[in-house]
Amino acid sequence: MNDELSDRLKKLGVHLGANHLKSPTQPVGLPNLINPKFEFQNRFGHSIAVDQNYDRDYIHGLKAYFNDSLPKKQIILSEKANLLFKDCVFIDTETTGLSQSTGTFAFMVGVGVIKQGRFFLRQYFLRNPGEEQAMLLDLASFIEPYEVLVSYNGIGFDIPILSNRYKLYRLPHPLKQKTHIDLLKYARKLWRFQYNDRSLKSIETNVLKFNRGDEEIPGWMVPDMYREYIKTGNIQPMNGVFYHNAIDIVSLGVLLDVVNEIYSASQDFSLEFNTINFALALSHQKDNNPDEAIRRYKEALNQTNLSTDIRIKTLENIGFLHKNNSAYDKALPYWAEAATLGSEKAMMELAKYFEHHSKDYQKAINYVEELILLMDNKENRIRKKILLPELEHRKQRLYKKILKEKEMKDAQLIYRAPGMLAAQSIQILLESFHIQSQVIQESAGIAYGFTAGGLGSANIYVSKEDEVEAIKVIELMESGALKIEDDISTDQEFDDIEFEDDDPLKSDD
Amino acid sequence: MQTKDIINPLINSWKKKENYEELISHYHLNEAFDGAFCDLPTDIHPDLASLIQLMGIHQLYEHQLKTYDLVSQGKNVVINTGTASGKTLAFQLPILNQCFKNSLSTALFIYPTKALAYDQLTNLQDFNQAVKTINKKMDFRIGIYDGDTPKGQRSKIRKTSRILLTNPDMLHYAILPYHTNWETFLMNLRYIVIDEIHIYRGVFGSHVGNVFRRLQRVFELNGVSPQIICTTATIGNPKEFAEKLFERQFSLVDKDGSPHGKKHFILYNPPIINPELGVRKSALQETISVTSDLLDFDIQTLIFQVSRRSVEISLRKLREIYPLNRQNIQAYRSGYLASERRALESDLRNGKIKALFSTNALELGIDIGSLSAVVIAGYPGTIASTQQQMGRSGRHLEPSLAMMIASPMPIDQYLVQNPDFIFRNSPENVLINPNNPLILLHHLRCASHELFFQEGETFGNLSWEEIAPYIEILKDEGNLYYSNNRFMWISDLYPAAEISLRNMGGNPVKLIEILEDQEILIGQIDYSSSLWMVHPGAVYMHLGENYVVTSLDLDQSKAYLNRKMTMHYTEPKRETEIDLKQIIQQKSVNTYQICFGNIDVTSQITAYKERLWDTHEIIKEEPLDLPSVELSTEACWINFSDEMVNKLRESELWNNDPADYGKNWIKTREMILQRDQFTCQLCKRVEDNKSNLHIHHKTPIRMFSSIEEANQPNNLVTLCVKCHQRVEVNVKIRSGLAGVGYIIRSLSPLFLMCDLSDIEIHLDPVSKLNSGQPICMLYDTVPFGIGLSQKLYEIFPQIFQASLNLAKNCECDDGCPACIGPVAENGYGSKKESIAILSLLVGNNE
């Protein structure tokens, strides 16, 4: 080290030497665990890999997967036709960091292929970073004959990092032209509602029922372990990394089989995963495949182990799919059922339907009022804040429509109250004289919740026939003969007023 | 074109003032220029030709055509023409032409700020719309990539953009470390445009130079060698600077062919109101009065001021004069939020604002439309800024005014006496030092993260031998691993995140006002400024409001302020210590030595003073406990020799004429002699002969308003004759040195062609660096230096001569702000002493 330069830099607060370790000694060898060593040499130097076979008697989790028929098995996950298991390379890398910047490289690349009924695994490993270019070249020729890459989050991580490295060495990118099946994508789709954690390890435990051994090193420790190794030359701790990488890849092979089975719908998985029909349906829905989606949703509805939440979503979504097709008649029963289970979305849809399509305003109002009630009890303040005024607006609009359409065709405005509260008092007063009235509030009052001037005033309408009588009542009220108390419920004072032709006990219907 | 000259009536009204000659120390008129036009080049793509004709452009200015030709020849070009001279079209034309010819070619446009990039984006998008109307298949797909670009759009921008607008920070932080994501863009890259390269000076430029070295490696990886076109406002060394910044050969286009209206230039010197003290009417007051004249003549005016504080004060004062037009009078400076600034810019453009006070924050090419007048209140620190600010008036062909009001600072007064410096001399050279070790180390770290170094590789124009020591350091710190001739990045650090291009380090400090328990962000300033601007107790002005800082939390990078009117302002007190590391060069001149070398400077804000606004009287001094700031840099200094000190001692500077010590002097004298037991308080010698003992006034008599005050016992001390002489000489050298320091410090930026803040001075009459003799030192304020001290080593004598001339020509009696500093500031009038020292430095023995 240039002492003068480093002294000057130290002066400026550059911290040197914190990591200052002796230059690493050459690695002594490979972990004991590892059996056949594959050594190779090419125009960029030499490096090594470790090869292993998983035979048909190998049991991963619950059962043995690798069998004679596996290589010829069809993969239906890709749009590409006629893909077989034997066309796949299962790939996973171990890197020096999580950043996808060009400063990250893979010091271990595990690749697995299925041939002759067994699983062949090769793990490239850089004994020192200088072997990278030689490794990349050999890796490229290993992958070259295969059509498909299978990974877990490879699209987002492993493949870009490897591509970066090919670019930096000015080598052709061998990975870009391949078909890529990223099983993370499928795991997310299928088990989103089943498990909170969709990491490969979680899926492995829950779906494949495989538990890793004590050798396992958690992924987040891996980069530092490699740095430690190249500094010290001590390879032993890397055993765990080899193990971690190997299991990742074997699991990929098994997982592909499971996912493929689920998609091919060859058997019912809903007993094992009660959300899987719903998840599949949703995935079809997103892929714009409504028929298949509806079929899966219906299968979900037939499940006895379906949770209420999922059942509601299922009903809602069937409704939406029919709605998109303008098949409201088909949608209605699903929404209705969802509404009875408390679905806000369904109630809203029903309210819209009855208002705009069947023009059954009363039904629409019923749903809107039910929603308002639901909102009032809601915890979520933001939703409430946004939705409540909207619902109130809708309700008022519906009232107007009812007025316009029905007996209030000849509706007469008899009174303009300064606010909703006052109007409601008058409404109750009128009701006590058996006069039906409608109150319609100016929308500004609903939106802002205050009354000022004409804004927010509430208009009271009665039908033509009741007009004279209603005005009489109101005049009485204004003259002070009828006092409206704050607490309206006391009807005591009204009892003093007598009307000749009215029987207070007579009911409307 | 004949337009009514709205400036003339104003000037005529000034001419009626009796002291016009004294005020207007320089006037000249630049006649209108009709422009030098050429036809469109014949070889441009026919679609492009019809497009620009459609946009109303049928001819080019000469410099636009020249740019086009040079770019077509494959040259790198630097365009150095005036404000609003059509630089944008000059570089767009050849680039768009290429894009028309080759549908894959891409171009990278780099702007120093986000705001400028957005300005250009609108411009280019309009163009793109027009292109589509001509040829539906054409689409330049213009993308902007900066910190505000939504994450969701980034991938698309990376993959499809053909013209990409970004800034150097984004290149450094987000593009280079992920350069493989830009493969398609980079592999087709034909042009890079870097607008306003004069911004890339000092530290920022040194960083940006290294960003280009990193970019260059990525270009090589992608097998491209794009041409560079850059633009700059007036600087002294455009070609040399571009070549240093990009380490390539450049061709210069600097003959401006664009037309302009006639323009009045005025240098204005406020009148002397106290000849004895050399006090002129304050530049601030004069600025307000000039601006109100301009307002009365309905001339839209932009006023540049040197400090944020003066901007705020002017705003307040002018609004007091025009209470009804408050909204037409505004201020603009850094520290305001971006949204506030955008609103001000647009109000200036639409004419709503009649007078805008601004710091140099507006200097950048932000489009503020045409202005009729620019007033520069006080020399902004560089000739280049002065010219740029003056260039802000007179867009289009209308007559305009550019005037500078001199402050009482020596440099302003020197310029008023020598206007050629502003109007004839070339502006400053822009200096950068990309090889500054600290900056270089950071960028080599980033570079090796982006693409591993191979043994023997170069970095810009640095050879492997030059960068190898740094690579070794990176290896030793554990980031790089050497094997197979490569230095591989093995750590998981993201080095680009460790540095900001805009400074040498430190987080910006957020200025927070607490209103109703809510933290309101009112602005931010950088770390090192925060120590002296928003220390606890500091009075800070923002948007015309007066704030007092309640606390400064450097861990959280927050300063808390309270809105509060005060009768005082604050002045931080800085203590500086210098350690000499190494003398690199030294030479003897006359009777002294000039040295150049490396020093370490430790400085700390230790206290602050509260001064009253109107009288500047100190009302309080409070200690502060703030961290010190270390600076390792280059310096150039003068070691005074014994001979010089002796000469000063022998010369008339020691005046022993009997002075009037007041009526009771004999009594007082006896009392002090007795108090001090007839012993010299310095050498402790006991004297029997009372006439050999003197009574010394610690603070000179003339500093007191009455002799009685001066004769207070605590101001008096017994000294022997010899010691008394020594003390007085030291006092005189100290104050003479302060005067020399003041004038040299003020004038040297003019000769070093740098900003005042790029250098700092250190004076010590008894310096340990010069075995107890006086020293006068100037040093670079940029860590490791950017070459100013080195240049000073060559030209120091020139500055002595200019300083001597200025001091001698000044009309004041015993020092004033315009020459060796005000009497009050140094404590002693010291003009004679300063002139004596300067004469010795120049080599005269007068």
Short mmCIF file of N, CA and C in Angstrom, two decimals, chain B residues 493-559:
data_model
loop_
_atom_site.label_atom_id
_atom_site.label_comp_id
_atom_site.label_asym_id
_atom_site.label_seq_id
_atom_site.Cartn_x
_atom_site.Cartn_y
_atom_site.Cartn_z
N LEU B 493 -21.23 -3.69 -0.93
CA LEU B 493 -21.49 -2.26 -0.83
C LEU B 493 -21.94 -1.72 -2.18
N TYR B 494 -22.63 -0.59 -2.13
CA TYR B 494 -23.03 0.09 -3.35
C TYR B 494 -22.31 1.43 -3.33
N PRO B 495 -21.10 1.47 -3.90
CA PRO B 495 -20.24 2.64 -3.64
C PRO B 495 -20.80 3.96 -4.14
N ALA B 496 -21.62 3.93 -5.18
CA ALA B 496 -22.15 5.20 -5.69
C ALA B 496 -23.01 5.89 -4.64
N ALA B 497 -23.54 5.12 -3.70
CA ALA B 497 -24.37 5.73 -2.67
C ALA B 497 -23.54 6.45 -1.61
N GLU B 498 -22.23 6.19 -1.62
CA GLU B 498 -21.39 6.75 -0.56
C GLU B 498 -21.03 8.21 -0.81
N ILE B 499 -21.17 8.68 -2.04
CA ILE B 499 -20.78 10.07 -2.31
C ILE B 499 -21.82 10.82 -3.10
N SER B 500 -21.82 12.11 -2.88
CA SER B 500 -22.65 12.99 -3.68
C SER B 500 -21.71 13.82 -4.54
N LEU B 501 -22.09 14.05 -5.79
CA LEU B 501 -21.22 14.79 -6.70
C LEU B 501 -21.14 16.27 -6.35
N ARG B 502 -22.12 16.73 -5.59
CA ARG B 502 -22.24 18.17 -5.40
C ARG B 502 -21.36 18.69 -4.29
N ASN B 503 -20.85 17.84 -3.46
CA ASN B 503 -19.93 18.36 -2.45
C ASN B 503 -18.96 17.27 -2.04
N MET B 504 -18.14 17.60 -1.08
CA MET B 504 -17.13 16.63 -0.67
C MET B 504 -17.68 15.69 0.39
N GLY B 505 -18.89 15.84 0.77
CA GLY B 505 -19.46 14.94 1.75
C GLY B 505 -20.33 15.68 2.73
N GLY B 506 -20.96 14.94 3.58
CA GLY B 506 -21.85 15.58 4.55
C GLY B 506 -23.26 15.66 4.03
N ASN B 507 -24.20 15.45 4.90
CA ASN B 507 -25.60 15.48 4.49
C ASN B 507 -26.11 16.92 4.52
N PRO B 508 -27.04 17.22 3.62
CA PRO B 508 -27.66 18.54 3.73
C PRO B 508 -28.49 18.62 5.00
N VAL B 509 -28.53 19.82 5.56
CA VAL B 509 -29.28 20.02 6.80
C VAL B 509 -30.64 20.63 6.45
N LYS B 510 -31.68 20.01 6.99
CA LYS B 510 -33.03 20.50 6.71
C LYS B 510 -33.39 21.61 7.70
N LEU B 511 -34.00 22.67 7.18
CA LEU B 511 -34.42 23.77 8.03
C LEU B 511 -35.89 23.56 8.38
N ILE B 512 -36.14 23.46 9.67
CA ILE B 512 -37.49 23.07 10.11
C ILE B 512 -38.07 24.15 11.01
N GLU B 513 -39.29 24.50 10.70
CA GLU B 513 -40.03 25.38 11.59
C GLU B 513 -41.12 24.55 12.23
N ILE B 514 -41.31 24.71 13.53
CA ILE B 514 -42.37 23.95 14.18
C ILE B 514 -43.59 24.84 14.36
N LEU B 515 -44.68 24.43 13.70
CA LEU B 515 -45.92 25.18 13.79
C LEU B 515 -46.99 24.21 14.26
N GLU B 516 -47.61 24.49 15.36
CA GLU B 516 -48.65 23.63 15.91
C GLU B 516 -48.21 22.17 15.95
N ASP B 517 -47.04 21.95 16.51
CA ASP B 517 -46.50 20.60 16.67
C ASP B 517 -46.18 19.90 15.36
N GLN B 518 -46.29 20.61 14.24
CA GLN B 518 -45.97 19.99 12.96
C GLN B 518 -44.60 20.50 12.53
N GLU B 519 -43.78 19.59 12.01
CA GLU B 519 -42.50 20.03 11.47
C GLU B 519 -42.70 20.49 10.04
N ILE B 520 -42.42 21.74 9.78
CA ILE B 520 -42.58 22.27 8.43
C ILE B 520 -41.20 22.49 7.84
N LEU B 521 -40.97 21.90 6.69
CA LEU B 521 -39.68 22.06 6.02
C LEU B 521 -39.69 23.38 5.27
N ILE B 522 -38.77 24.28 5.62
CA ILE B 522 -38.77 25.56 4.90
C ILE B 522 -37.60 25.68 3.94
N GLY B 523 -36.64 24.77 4.03
CA GLY B 523 -35.53 24.83 3.09
C GLY B 523 -34.43 23.91 3.55
N GLN B 524 -33.30 23.91 2.83
CA GLN B 524 -32.16 23.14 3.31
C GLN B 524 -30.84 23.76 2.87
N ILE B 525 -29.80 23.51 3.63
CA ILE B 525 -28.48 23.98 3.25
C ILE B 525 -27.45 22.89 3.52
N ASP B 526 -26.28 22.99 2.89
CA ASP B 526 -25.33 21.91 3.02
C ASP B 526 -24.66 21.93 4.39
N TYR B 527 -24.05 20.80 4.71
CA TYR B 527 -23.53 20.57 6.04
C TYR B 527 -22.57 21.68 6.50
N SER B 528 -21.55 21.97 5.66
CA SER B 528 -20.54 22.89 6.17
C SER B 528 -21.09 24.30 6.31
N SER B 529 -22.03 24.68 5.42
CA SER B 529 -22.64 26.00 5.59
C SER B 529 -23.49 26.04 6.85
N SER B 530 -24.09 24.89 7.20
CA SER B 530 -25.00 24.89 8.33
C SER B 530 -24.27 25.31 9.61
N LEU B 531 -22.99 24.95 9.71
CA LEU B 531 -22.26 25.26 10.94
C LEU B 531 -22.18 26.76 11.19
N TRP B 532 -22.04 27.54 10.13
CA TRP B 532 -21.96 28.98 10.38
C TRP B 532 -23.26 29.72 10.07
N MET B 533 -24.16 29.11 9.32
CA MET B 533 -25.39 29.83 9.00
C MET B 533 -26.53 29.55 9.97
N VAL B 534 -26.64 28.31 10.46
CA VAL B 534 -27.77 28.00 11.33
C VAL B 534 -27.31 27.36 12.64
N HIS B 535 -26.22 27.86 13.19
CA HIS B 535 -25.80 27.41 14.51
C HIS B 535 -26.86 27.88 15.51
N PRO B 536 -26.91 27.26 16.68
CA PRO B 536 -27.91 27.69 17.66
C PRO B 536 -27.76 29.18 17.95
N GLY B 537 -28.85 29.89 17.94
CA GLY B 537 -28.83 31.32 18.21
C GLY B 537 -28.70 32.17 16.96
N ALA B 538 -28.39 31.56 15.82
CA ALA B 538 -28.18 32.34 14.60
C ALA B 538 -29.48 32.98 14.14
N VAL B 539 -29.36 34.18 13.61
CA VAL B 539 -30.50 34.81 12.96
C VAL B 539 -30.43 34.46 11.49
N TYR B 540 -31.50 33.87 10.97
CA TYR B 540 -31.50 33.38 9.60
C TYR B 540 -32.71 33.97 8.89
N MET B 541 -32.49 34.45 7.67
CA MET B 541 -33.63 35.03 6.95
C MET B 541 -34.04 34.15 5.80
N HIS B 542 -35.36 34.03 5.64
CA HIS B 542 -35.90 33.17 4.59
C HIS B 542 -37.20 33.77 4.11
N LEU B 543 -37.31 34.01 2.81
CA LEU B 543 -38.50 34.60 2.20
C LEU B 543 -38.91 35.89 2.92
N GLY B 544 -37.93 36.69 3.29
CA GLY B 544 -38.22 37.96 3.93
C GLY B 544 -38.59 37.83 5.39
N GLU B 545 -38.64 36.60 5.88
CA GLU B 545 -38.98 36.41 7.29
C GLU B 545 -37.70 36.25 8.10
N ASN B 546 -37.78 36.71 9.31
CA ASN B 546 -36.65 36.63 10.21
C ASN B 546 -36.83 35.40 11.12
N TYR B 547 -35.83 34.55 11.18
CA TYR B 547 -35.91 33.37 12.03
C TYR B 547 -34.75 33.36 13.02
N VAL B 548 -34.99 32.73 14.16
CA VAL B 548 -33.90 32.49 15.08
C VAL B 548 -33.78 30.98 15.25
N VAL B 549 -32.54 30.49 15.13
CA VAL B 549 -32.33 29.05 15.23
C VAL B 549 -32.38 28.65 16.71
N THR B 550 -33.23 27.68 17.02
CA THR B 550 -33.30 27.24 18.41
C THR B 550 -32.33 26.09 18.66
N SER B 551 -32.21 25.19 17.69
CA SER B 551 -31.22 24.13 17.87
C SER B 551 -30.77 23.58 16.53
N LEU B 552 -29.58 23.00 16.54
CA LEU B 552 -29.03 22.39 15.33
C LEU B 552 -28.68 20.95 15.70
N ASP B 553 -29.41 20.02 15.07
CA ASP B 553 -29.21 18.61 15.38
C ASP B 553 -28.47 17.97 14.21
N LEU B 554 -27.16 17.82 14.36
CA LEU B 554 -26.37 17.34 13.22
C LEU B 554 -26.53 15.84 13.00
N ASP B 555 -26.92 15.10 14.04
CA ASP B 555 -27.15 13.66 13.84
C ASP B 555 -28.35 13.44 12.93
N GLN B 556 -29.38 14.25 13.16
CA GLN B 556 -30.60 14.12 12.35
C GLN B 556 -30.54 15.02 11.12
N SER B 557 -29.47 15.83 11.02
CA SER B 557 -29.37 16.80 9.93
C SER B 557 -30.58 17.73 9.89
N LYS B 558 -30.92 18.26 11.04
CA LYS B 558 -32.06 19.17 11.08
C LYS B 558 -31.70 20.40 11.91
N ALA B 559 -32.16 21.55 11.45
CA ALA B 559 -32.03 22.77 12.25
C ALA B 559 -33.44 23.25 12.53
#
